[in-house]
Backbone as a chain_set.jsonl record, in Angstrom:
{"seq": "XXXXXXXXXXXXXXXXXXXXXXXXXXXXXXXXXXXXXXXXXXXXXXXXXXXXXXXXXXXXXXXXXXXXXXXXXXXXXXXXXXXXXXXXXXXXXXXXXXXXXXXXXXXXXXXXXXXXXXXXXXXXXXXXXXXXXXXXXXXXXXXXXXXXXXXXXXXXXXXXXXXXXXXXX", "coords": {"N": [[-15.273, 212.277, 105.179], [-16.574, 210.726, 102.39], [-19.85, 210.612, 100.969], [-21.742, 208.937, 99.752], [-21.07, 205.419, 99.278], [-19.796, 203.245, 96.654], [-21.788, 200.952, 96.41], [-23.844, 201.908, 98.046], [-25.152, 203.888, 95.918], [-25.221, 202.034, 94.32], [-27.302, 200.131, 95.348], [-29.662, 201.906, 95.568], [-30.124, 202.68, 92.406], [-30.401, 199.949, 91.954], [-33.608, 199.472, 91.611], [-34.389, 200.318, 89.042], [-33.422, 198.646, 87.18], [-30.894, 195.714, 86.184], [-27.837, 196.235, 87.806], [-25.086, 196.522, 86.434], [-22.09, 197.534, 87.25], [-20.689, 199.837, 89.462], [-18.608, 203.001, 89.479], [-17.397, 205.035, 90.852], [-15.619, 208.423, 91.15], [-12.957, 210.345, 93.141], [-13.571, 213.393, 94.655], [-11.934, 216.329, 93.205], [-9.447, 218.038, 95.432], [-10.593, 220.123, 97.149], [-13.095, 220.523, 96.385], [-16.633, 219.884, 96.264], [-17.852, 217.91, 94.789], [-18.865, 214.708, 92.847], [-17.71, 212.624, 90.409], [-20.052, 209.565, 89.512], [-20.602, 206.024, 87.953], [-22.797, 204.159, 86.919], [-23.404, 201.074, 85.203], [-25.544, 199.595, 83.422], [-27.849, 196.85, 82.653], [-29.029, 196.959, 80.568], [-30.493, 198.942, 78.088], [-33.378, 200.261, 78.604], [-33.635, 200.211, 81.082], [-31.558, 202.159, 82.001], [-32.279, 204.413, 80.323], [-34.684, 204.705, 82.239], [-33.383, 205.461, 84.962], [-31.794, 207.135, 84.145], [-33.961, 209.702, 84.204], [-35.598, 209.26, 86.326], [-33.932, 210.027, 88.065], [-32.709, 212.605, 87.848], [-32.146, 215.611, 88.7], [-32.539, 214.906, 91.172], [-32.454, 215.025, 95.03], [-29.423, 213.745, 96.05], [-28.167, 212.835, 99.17], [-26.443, 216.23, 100.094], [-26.429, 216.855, 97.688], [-27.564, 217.798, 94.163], [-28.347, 215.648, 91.674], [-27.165, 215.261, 88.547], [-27.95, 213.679, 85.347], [-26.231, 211.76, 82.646], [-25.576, 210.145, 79.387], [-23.088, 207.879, 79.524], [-20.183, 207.114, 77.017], [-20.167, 205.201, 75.043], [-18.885, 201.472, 75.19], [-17.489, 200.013, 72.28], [-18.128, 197.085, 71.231], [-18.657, 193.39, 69.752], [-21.028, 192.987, 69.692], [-24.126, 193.972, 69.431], [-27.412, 195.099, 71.172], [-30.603, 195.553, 71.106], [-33.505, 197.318, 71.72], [-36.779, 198.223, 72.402], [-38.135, 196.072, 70.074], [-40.95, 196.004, 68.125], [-43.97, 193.447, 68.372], [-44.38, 191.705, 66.591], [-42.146, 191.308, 65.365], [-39.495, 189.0, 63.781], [-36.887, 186.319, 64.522], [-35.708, 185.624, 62.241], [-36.766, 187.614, 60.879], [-35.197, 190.03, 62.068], [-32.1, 188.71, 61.713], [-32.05, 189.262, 58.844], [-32.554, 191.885, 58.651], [-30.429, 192.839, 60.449], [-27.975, 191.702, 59.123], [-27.412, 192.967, 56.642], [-25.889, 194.865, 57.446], [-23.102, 193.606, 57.755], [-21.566, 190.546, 58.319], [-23.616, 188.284, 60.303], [-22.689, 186.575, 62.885], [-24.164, 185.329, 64.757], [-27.749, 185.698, 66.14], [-29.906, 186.467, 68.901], [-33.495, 186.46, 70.131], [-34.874, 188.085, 72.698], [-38.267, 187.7, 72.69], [-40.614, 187.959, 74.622], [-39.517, 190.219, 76.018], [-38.792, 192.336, 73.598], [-36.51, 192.795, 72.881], [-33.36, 192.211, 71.337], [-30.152, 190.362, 70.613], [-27.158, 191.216, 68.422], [-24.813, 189.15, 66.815], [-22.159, 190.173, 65.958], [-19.376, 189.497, 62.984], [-16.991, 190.597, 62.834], [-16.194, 193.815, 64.649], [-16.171, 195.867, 63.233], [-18.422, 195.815, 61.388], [-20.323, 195.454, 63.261], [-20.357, 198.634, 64.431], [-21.064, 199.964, 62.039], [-23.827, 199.062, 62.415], [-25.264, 199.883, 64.141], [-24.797, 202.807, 63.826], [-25.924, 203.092, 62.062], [-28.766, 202.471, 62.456], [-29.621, 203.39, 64.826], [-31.887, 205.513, 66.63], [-33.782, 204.785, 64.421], [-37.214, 203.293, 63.409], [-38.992, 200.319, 63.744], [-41.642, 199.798, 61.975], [-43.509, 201.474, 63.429], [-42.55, 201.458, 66.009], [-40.055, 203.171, 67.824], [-36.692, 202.372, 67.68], [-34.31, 200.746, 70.004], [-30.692, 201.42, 70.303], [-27.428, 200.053, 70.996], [-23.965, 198.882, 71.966], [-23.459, 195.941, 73.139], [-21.909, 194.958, 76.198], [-20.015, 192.102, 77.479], [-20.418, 191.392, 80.466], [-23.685, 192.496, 79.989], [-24.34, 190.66, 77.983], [-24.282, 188.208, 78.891], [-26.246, 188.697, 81.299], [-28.365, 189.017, 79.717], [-29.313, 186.544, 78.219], [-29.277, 184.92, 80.672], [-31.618, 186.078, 81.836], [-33.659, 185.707, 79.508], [-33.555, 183.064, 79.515], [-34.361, 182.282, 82.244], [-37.238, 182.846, 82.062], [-38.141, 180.742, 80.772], [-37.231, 180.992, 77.862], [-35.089, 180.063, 74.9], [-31.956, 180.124, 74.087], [-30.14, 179.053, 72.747], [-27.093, 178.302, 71.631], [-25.884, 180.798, 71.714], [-23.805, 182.584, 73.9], [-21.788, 180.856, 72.977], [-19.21, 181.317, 71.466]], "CA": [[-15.964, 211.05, 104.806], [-17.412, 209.956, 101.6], [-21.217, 210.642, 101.643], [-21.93, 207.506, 99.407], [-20.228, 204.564, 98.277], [-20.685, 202.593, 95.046], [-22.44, 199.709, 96.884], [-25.624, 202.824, 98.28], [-25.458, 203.928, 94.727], [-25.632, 200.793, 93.333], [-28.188, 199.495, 95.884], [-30.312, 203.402, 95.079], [-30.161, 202.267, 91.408], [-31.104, 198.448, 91.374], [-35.14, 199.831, 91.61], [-34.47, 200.609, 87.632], [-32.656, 197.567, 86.771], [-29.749, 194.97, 86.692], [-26.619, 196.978, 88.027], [-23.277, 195.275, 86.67], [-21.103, 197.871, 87.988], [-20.743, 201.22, 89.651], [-17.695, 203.432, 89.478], [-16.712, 206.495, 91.429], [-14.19, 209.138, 91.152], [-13.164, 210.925, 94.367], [-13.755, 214.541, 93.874], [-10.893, 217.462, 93.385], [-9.007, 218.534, 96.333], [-11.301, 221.339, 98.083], [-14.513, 220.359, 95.357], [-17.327, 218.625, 97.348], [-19.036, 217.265, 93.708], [-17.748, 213.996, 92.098], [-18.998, 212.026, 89.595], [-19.934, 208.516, 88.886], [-20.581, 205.67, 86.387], [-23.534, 203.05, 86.687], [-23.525, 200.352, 84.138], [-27.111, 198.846, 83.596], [-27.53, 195.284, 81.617], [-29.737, 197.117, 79.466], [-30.838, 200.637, 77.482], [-34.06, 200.598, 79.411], [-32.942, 200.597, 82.445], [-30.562, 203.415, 81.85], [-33.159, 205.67, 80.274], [-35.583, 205.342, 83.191], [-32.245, 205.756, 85.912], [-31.75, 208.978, 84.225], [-35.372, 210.306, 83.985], [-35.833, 209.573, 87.258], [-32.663, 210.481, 89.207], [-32.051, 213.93, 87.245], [-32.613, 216.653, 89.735], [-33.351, 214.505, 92.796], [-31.267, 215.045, 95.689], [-28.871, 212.721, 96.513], [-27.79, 213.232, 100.126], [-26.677, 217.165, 99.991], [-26.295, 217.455, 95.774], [-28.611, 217.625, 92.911], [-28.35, 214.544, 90.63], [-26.672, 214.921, 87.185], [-27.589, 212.312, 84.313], [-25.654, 211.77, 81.577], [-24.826, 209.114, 78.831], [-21.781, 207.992, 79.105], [-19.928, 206.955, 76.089], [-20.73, 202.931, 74.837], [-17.811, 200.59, 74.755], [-17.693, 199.262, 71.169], [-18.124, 195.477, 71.34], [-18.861, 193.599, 68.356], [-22.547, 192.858, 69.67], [-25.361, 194.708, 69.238], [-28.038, 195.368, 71.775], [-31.625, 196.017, 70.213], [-34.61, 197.08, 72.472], [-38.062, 198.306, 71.592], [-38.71, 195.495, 69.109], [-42.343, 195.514, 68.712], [-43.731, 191.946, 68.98], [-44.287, 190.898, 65.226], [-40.517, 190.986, 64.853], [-39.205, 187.309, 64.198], [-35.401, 186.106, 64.734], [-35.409, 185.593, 61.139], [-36.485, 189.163, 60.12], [-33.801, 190.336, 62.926], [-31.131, 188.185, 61.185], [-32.44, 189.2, 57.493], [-32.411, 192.923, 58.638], [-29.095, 193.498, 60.629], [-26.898, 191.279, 57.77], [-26.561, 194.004, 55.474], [-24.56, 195.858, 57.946], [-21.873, 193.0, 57.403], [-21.382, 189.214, 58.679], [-23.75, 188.564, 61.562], [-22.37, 185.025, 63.664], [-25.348, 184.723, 65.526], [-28.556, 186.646, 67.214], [-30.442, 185.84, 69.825], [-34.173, 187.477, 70.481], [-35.888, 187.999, 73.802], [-39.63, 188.337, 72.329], [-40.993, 188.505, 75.715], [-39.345, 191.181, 76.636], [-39.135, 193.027, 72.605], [-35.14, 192.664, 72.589], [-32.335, 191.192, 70.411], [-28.653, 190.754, 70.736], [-27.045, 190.482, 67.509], [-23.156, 189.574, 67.057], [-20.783, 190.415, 63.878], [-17.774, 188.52, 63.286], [-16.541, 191.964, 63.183], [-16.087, 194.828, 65.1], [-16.29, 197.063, 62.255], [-19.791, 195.686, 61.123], [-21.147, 196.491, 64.758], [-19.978, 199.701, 64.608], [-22.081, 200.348, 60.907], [-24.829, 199.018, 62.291], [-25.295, 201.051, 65.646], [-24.476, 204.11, 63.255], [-27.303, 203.126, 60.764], [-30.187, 201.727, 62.638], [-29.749, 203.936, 66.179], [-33.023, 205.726, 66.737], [-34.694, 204.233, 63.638], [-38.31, 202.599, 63.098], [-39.228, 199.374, 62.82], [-43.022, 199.386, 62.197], [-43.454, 202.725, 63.929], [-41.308, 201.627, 67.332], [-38.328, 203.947, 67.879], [-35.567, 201.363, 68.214], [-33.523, 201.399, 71.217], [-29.434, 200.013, 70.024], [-26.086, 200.677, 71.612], [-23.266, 197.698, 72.05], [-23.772, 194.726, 74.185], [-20.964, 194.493, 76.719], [-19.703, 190.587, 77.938], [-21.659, 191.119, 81.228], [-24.671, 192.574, 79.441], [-24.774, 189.79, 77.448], [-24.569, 186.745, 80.277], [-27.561, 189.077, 82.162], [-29.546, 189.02, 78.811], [-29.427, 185.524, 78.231], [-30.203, 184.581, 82.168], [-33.223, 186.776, 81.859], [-34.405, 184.642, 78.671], [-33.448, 181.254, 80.268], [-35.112, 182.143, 83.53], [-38.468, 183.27, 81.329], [-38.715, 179.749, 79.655], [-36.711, 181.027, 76.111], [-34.072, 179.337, 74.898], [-31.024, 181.051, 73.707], [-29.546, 178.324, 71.599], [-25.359, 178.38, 71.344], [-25.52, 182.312, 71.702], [-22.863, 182.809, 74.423], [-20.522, 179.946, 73.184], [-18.894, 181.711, 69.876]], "C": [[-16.776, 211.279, 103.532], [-18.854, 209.883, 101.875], [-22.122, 209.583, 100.661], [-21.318, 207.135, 98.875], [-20.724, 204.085, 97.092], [-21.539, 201.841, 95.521], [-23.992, 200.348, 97.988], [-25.637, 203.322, 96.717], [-26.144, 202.548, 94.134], [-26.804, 200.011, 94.037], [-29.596, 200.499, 94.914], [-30.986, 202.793, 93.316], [-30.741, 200.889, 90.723], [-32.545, 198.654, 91.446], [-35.319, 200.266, 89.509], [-33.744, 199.399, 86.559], [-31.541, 196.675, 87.046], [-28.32, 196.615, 86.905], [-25.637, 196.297, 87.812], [-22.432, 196.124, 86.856], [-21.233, 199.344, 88.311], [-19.408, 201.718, 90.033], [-17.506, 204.773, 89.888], [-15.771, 207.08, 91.524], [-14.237, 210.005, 92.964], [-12.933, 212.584, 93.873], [-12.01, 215.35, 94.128], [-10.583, 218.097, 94.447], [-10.146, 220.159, 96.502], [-12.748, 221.386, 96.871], [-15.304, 219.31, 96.31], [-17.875, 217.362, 95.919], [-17.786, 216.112, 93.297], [-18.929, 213.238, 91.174], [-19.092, 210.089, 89.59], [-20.457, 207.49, 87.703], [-21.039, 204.468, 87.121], [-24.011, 202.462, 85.542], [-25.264, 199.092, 84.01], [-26.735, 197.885, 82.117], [-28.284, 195.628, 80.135], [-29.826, 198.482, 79.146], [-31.636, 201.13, 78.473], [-34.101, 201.193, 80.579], [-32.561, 201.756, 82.99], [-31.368, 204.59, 81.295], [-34.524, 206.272, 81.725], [-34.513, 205.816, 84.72], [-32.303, 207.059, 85.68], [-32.853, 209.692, 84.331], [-35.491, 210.544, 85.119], [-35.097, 210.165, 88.549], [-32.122, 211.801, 89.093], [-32.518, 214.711, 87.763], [-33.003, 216.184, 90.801], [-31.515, 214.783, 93.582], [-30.391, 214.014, 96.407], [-27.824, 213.053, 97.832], [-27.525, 215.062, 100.135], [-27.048, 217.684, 98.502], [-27.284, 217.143, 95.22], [-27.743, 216.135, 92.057], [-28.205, 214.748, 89.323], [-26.772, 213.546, 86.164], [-26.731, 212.664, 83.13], [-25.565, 210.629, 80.92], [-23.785, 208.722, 79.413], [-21.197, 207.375, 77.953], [-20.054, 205.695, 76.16], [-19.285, 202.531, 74.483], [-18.161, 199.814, 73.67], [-17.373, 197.913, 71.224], [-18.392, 195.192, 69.71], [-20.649, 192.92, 68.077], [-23.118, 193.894, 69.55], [-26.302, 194.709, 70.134], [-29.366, 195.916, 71.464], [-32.405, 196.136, 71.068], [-35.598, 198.273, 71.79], [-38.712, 197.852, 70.582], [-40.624, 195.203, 69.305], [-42.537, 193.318, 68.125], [-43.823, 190.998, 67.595], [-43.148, 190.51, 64.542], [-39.986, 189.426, 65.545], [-37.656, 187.418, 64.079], [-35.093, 186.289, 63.516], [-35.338, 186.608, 60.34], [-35.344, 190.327, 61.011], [-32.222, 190.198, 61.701], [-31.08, 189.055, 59.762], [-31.943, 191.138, 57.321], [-31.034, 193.605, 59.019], [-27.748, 192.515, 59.87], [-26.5, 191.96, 56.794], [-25.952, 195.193, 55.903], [-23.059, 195.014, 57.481], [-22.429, 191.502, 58.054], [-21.928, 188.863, 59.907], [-23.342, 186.63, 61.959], [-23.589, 184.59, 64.261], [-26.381, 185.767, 66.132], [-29.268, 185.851, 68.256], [-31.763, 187.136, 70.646], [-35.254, 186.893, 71.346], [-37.222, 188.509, 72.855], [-40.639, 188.532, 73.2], [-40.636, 190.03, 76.299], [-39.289, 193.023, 75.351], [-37.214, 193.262, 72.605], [-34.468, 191.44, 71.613], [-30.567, 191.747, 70.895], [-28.177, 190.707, 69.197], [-25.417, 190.583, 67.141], [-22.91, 189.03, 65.772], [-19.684, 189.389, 64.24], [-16.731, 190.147, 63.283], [-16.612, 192.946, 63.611], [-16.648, 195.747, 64.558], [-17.767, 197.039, 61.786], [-20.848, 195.85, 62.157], [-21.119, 197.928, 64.52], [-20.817, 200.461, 63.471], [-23.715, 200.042, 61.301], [-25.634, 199.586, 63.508], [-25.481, 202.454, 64.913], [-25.798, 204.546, 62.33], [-28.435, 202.993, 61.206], [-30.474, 202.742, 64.6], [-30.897, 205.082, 65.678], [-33.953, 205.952, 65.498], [-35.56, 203.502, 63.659], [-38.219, 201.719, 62.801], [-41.258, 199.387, 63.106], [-44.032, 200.602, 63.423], [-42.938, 202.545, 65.786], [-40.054, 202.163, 66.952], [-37.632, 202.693, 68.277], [-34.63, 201.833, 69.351], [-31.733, 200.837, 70.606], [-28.465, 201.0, 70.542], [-25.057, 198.893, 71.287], [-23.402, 196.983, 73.381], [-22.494, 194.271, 75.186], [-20.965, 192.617, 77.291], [-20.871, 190.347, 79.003], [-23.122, 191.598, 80.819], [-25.079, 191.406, 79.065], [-25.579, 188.114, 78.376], [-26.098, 187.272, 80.938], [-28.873, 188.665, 80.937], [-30.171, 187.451, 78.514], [-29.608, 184.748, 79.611], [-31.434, 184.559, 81.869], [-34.115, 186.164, 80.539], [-34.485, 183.507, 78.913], [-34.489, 181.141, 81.187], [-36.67, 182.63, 83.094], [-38.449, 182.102, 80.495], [-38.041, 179.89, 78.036], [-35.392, 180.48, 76.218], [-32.795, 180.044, 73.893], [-29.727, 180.317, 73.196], [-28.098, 178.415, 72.43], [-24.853, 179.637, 71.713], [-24.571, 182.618, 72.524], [-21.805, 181.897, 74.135], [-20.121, 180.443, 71.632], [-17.808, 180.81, 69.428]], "O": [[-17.709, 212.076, 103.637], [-19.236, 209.227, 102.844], [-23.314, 209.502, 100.958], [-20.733, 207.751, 97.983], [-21.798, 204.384, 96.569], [-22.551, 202.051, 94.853], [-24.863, 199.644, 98.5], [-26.665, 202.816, 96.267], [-27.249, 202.254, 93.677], [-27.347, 199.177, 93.312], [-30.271, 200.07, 93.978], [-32.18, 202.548, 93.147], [-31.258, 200.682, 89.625], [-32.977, 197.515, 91.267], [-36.403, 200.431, 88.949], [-33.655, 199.468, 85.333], [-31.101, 196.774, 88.191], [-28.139, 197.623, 86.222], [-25.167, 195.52, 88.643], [-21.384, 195.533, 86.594], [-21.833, 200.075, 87.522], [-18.85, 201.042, 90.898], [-17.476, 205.634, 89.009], [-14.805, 206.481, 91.997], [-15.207, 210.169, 93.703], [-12.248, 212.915, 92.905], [-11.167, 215.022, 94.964], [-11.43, 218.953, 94.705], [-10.135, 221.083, 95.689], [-13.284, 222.474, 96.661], [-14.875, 218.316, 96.895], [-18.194, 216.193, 96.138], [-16.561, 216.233, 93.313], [-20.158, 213.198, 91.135], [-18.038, 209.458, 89.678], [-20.726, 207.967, 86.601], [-20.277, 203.772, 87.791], [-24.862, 203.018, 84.847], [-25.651, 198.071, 84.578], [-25.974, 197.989, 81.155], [-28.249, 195.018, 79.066], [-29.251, 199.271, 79.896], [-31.265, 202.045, 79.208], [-34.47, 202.3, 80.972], [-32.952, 202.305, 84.02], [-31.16, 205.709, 81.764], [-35.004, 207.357, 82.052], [-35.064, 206.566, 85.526], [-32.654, 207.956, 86.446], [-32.476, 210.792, 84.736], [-35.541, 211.726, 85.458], [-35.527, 210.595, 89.619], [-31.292, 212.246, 89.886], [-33.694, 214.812, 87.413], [-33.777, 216.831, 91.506], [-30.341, 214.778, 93.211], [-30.842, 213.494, 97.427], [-26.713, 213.507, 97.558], [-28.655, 215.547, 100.2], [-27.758, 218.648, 98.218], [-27.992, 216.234, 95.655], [-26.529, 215.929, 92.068], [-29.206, 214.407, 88.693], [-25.963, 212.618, 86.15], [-26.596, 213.824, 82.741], [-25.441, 209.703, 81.721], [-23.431, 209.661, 80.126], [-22.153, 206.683, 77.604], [-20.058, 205.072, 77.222], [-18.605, 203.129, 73.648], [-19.026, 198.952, 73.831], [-16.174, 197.634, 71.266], [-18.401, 195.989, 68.771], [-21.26, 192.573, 67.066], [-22.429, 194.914, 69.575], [-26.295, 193.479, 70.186], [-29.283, 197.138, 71.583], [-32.445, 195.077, 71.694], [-35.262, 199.04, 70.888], [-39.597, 198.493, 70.016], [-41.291, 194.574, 70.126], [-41.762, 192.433, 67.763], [-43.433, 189.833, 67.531], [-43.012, 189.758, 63.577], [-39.961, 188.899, 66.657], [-37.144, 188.435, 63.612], [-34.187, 187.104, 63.342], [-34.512, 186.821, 59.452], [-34.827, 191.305, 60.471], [-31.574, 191.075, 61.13], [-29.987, 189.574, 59.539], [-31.307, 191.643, 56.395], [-30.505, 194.522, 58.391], [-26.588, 192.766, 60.197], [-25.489, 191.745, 56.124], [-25.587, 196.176, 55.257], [-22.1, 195.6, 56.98], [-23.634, 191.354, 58.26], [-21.141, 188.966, 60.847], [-23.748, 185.679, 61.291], [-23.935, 183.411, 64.191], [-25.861, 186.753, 66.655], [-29.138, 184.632, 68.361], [-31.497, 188.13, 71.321], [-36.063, 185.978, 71.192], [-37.191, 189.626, 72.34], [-41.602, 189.197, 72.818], [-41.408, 190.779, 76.897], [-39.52, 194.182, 75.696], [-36.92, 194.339, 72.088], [-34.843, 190.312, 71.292], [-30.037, 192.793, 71.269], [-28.964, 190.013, 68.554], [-24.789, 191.642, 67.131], [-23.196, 188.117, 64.997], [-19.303, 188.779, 65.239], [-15.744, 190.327, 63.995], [-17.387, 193.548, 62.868], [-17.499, 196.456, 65.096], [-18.377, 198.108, 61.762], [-21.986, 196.28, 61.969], [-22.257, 198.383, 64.403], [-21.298, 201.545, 63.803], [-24.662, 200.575, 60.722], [-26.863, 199.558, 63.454], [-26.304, 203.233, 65.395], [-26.378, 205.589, 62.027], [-29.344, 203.36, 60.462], [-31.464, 202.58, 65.313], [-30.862, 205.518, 64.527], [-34.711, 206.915, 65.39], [-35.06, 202.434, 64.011], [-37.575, 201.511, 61.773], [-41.9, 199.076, 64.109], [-45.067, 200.329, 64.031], [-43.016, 203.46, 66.605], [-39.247, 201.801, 66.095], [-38.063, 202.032, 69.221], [-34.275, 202.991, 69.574], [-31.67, 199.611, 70.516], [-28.525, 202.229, 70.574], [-25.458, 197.994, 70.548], [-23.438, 197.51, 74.493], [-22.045, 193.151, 74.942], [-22.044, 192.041, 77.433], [-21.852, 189.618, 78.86], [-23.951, 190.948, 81.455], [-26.075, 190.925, 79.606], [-26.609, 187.441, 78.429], [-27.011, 186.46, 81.088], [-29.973, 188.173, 81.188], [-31.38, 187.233, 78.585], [-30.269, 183.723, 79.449], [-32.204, 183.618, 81.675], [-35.339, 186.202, 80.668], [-35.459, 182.839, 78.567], [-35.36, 180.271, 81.151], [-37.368, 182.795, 84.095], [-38.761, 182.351, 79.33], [-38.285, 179.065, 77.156], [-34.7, 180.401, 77.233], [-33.171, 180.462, 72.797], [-28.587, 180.781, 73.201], [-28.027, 178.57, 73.649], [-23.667, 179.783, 72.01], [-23.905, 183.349, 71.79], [-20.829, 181.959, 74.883], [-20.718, 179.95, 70.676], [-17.376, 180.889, 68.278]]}, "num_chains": 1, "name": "protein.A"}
């Protein structure tokens, strides 16, 4: 038997944030260790998951964090904006990576999404602006998956902000 499924992981895990999916491998014939793969709606999330889960024991095993690698979307994902940052200096700042279609910034919470018409101009601007300053906040950025995005824009709706056109491209 299986000494947890995705659905005690993923319960274990919702104390650090939204969970949009958890993925388990079953381990190697005569290996007790396996690994898996919780997807959080946000960076945050995912940095305090690992902080706090890295060396705890999870039923008999120690707890391994890791990254795992970011699915390149052609959003953007921005957190640690401090609070003087406006949509407009957002927009003004991630445009000279390339063509941005639209952003959209939680200022309650110090986040932005911000989406390229291209792939390729995500991908420059993740490369350029990942753990860079604005105003002496470390920036938090990775890519904004589909369900990321729907959770991000909830969580501004359901906080009174309004998030314009941003999911209808």
């Amino acid at each position: 038997a299986l000494p947890i499924s995705p659905e005690k992981l993923g319960s274990i895990c919702e104390r650090f944030g939204d969970v949009l999916d958890v993925e388990m491998s079953r381990p190697p014939e005569g290996e007790a260790t396996r690994s898996a793969f919780v997807e959080f709606c946000d960076m945050f999330s995912v940095c305090r998951a690992g902080k706090a889960l890295d060396g705890e024991l999870l039923g008999k095993h120690r707890v391994k964090t890791e990254f795992g690698k970011s699915v390149i979307t052609s959003c953007v994902w921005l957190d640690g904006l401090p609070l003087e940052v406006t949509q407009e200096y957002i927009m003004q700042r991630f445009s000279r990576y390339g063509q941005v279609a639209k952003a959209v910034y939680d200022r309650l919470r110090g986040r932005a999404l911000v989406l390229y018409t291209r792939r390729e101009d995500a991908i420059t601007a993740v490369q350029e602006t990942k753990g860079t300053q604005i105003s002496g906040w470390r920036l938090k950025v990775d890519y904004a998956s589909d369900k990321s995005r729907l959770v991000f824009c909830r969580d501004m709706e359901e906080s009174g902000q309004d998030t314009g056109d941003f999911l209808f491209v």
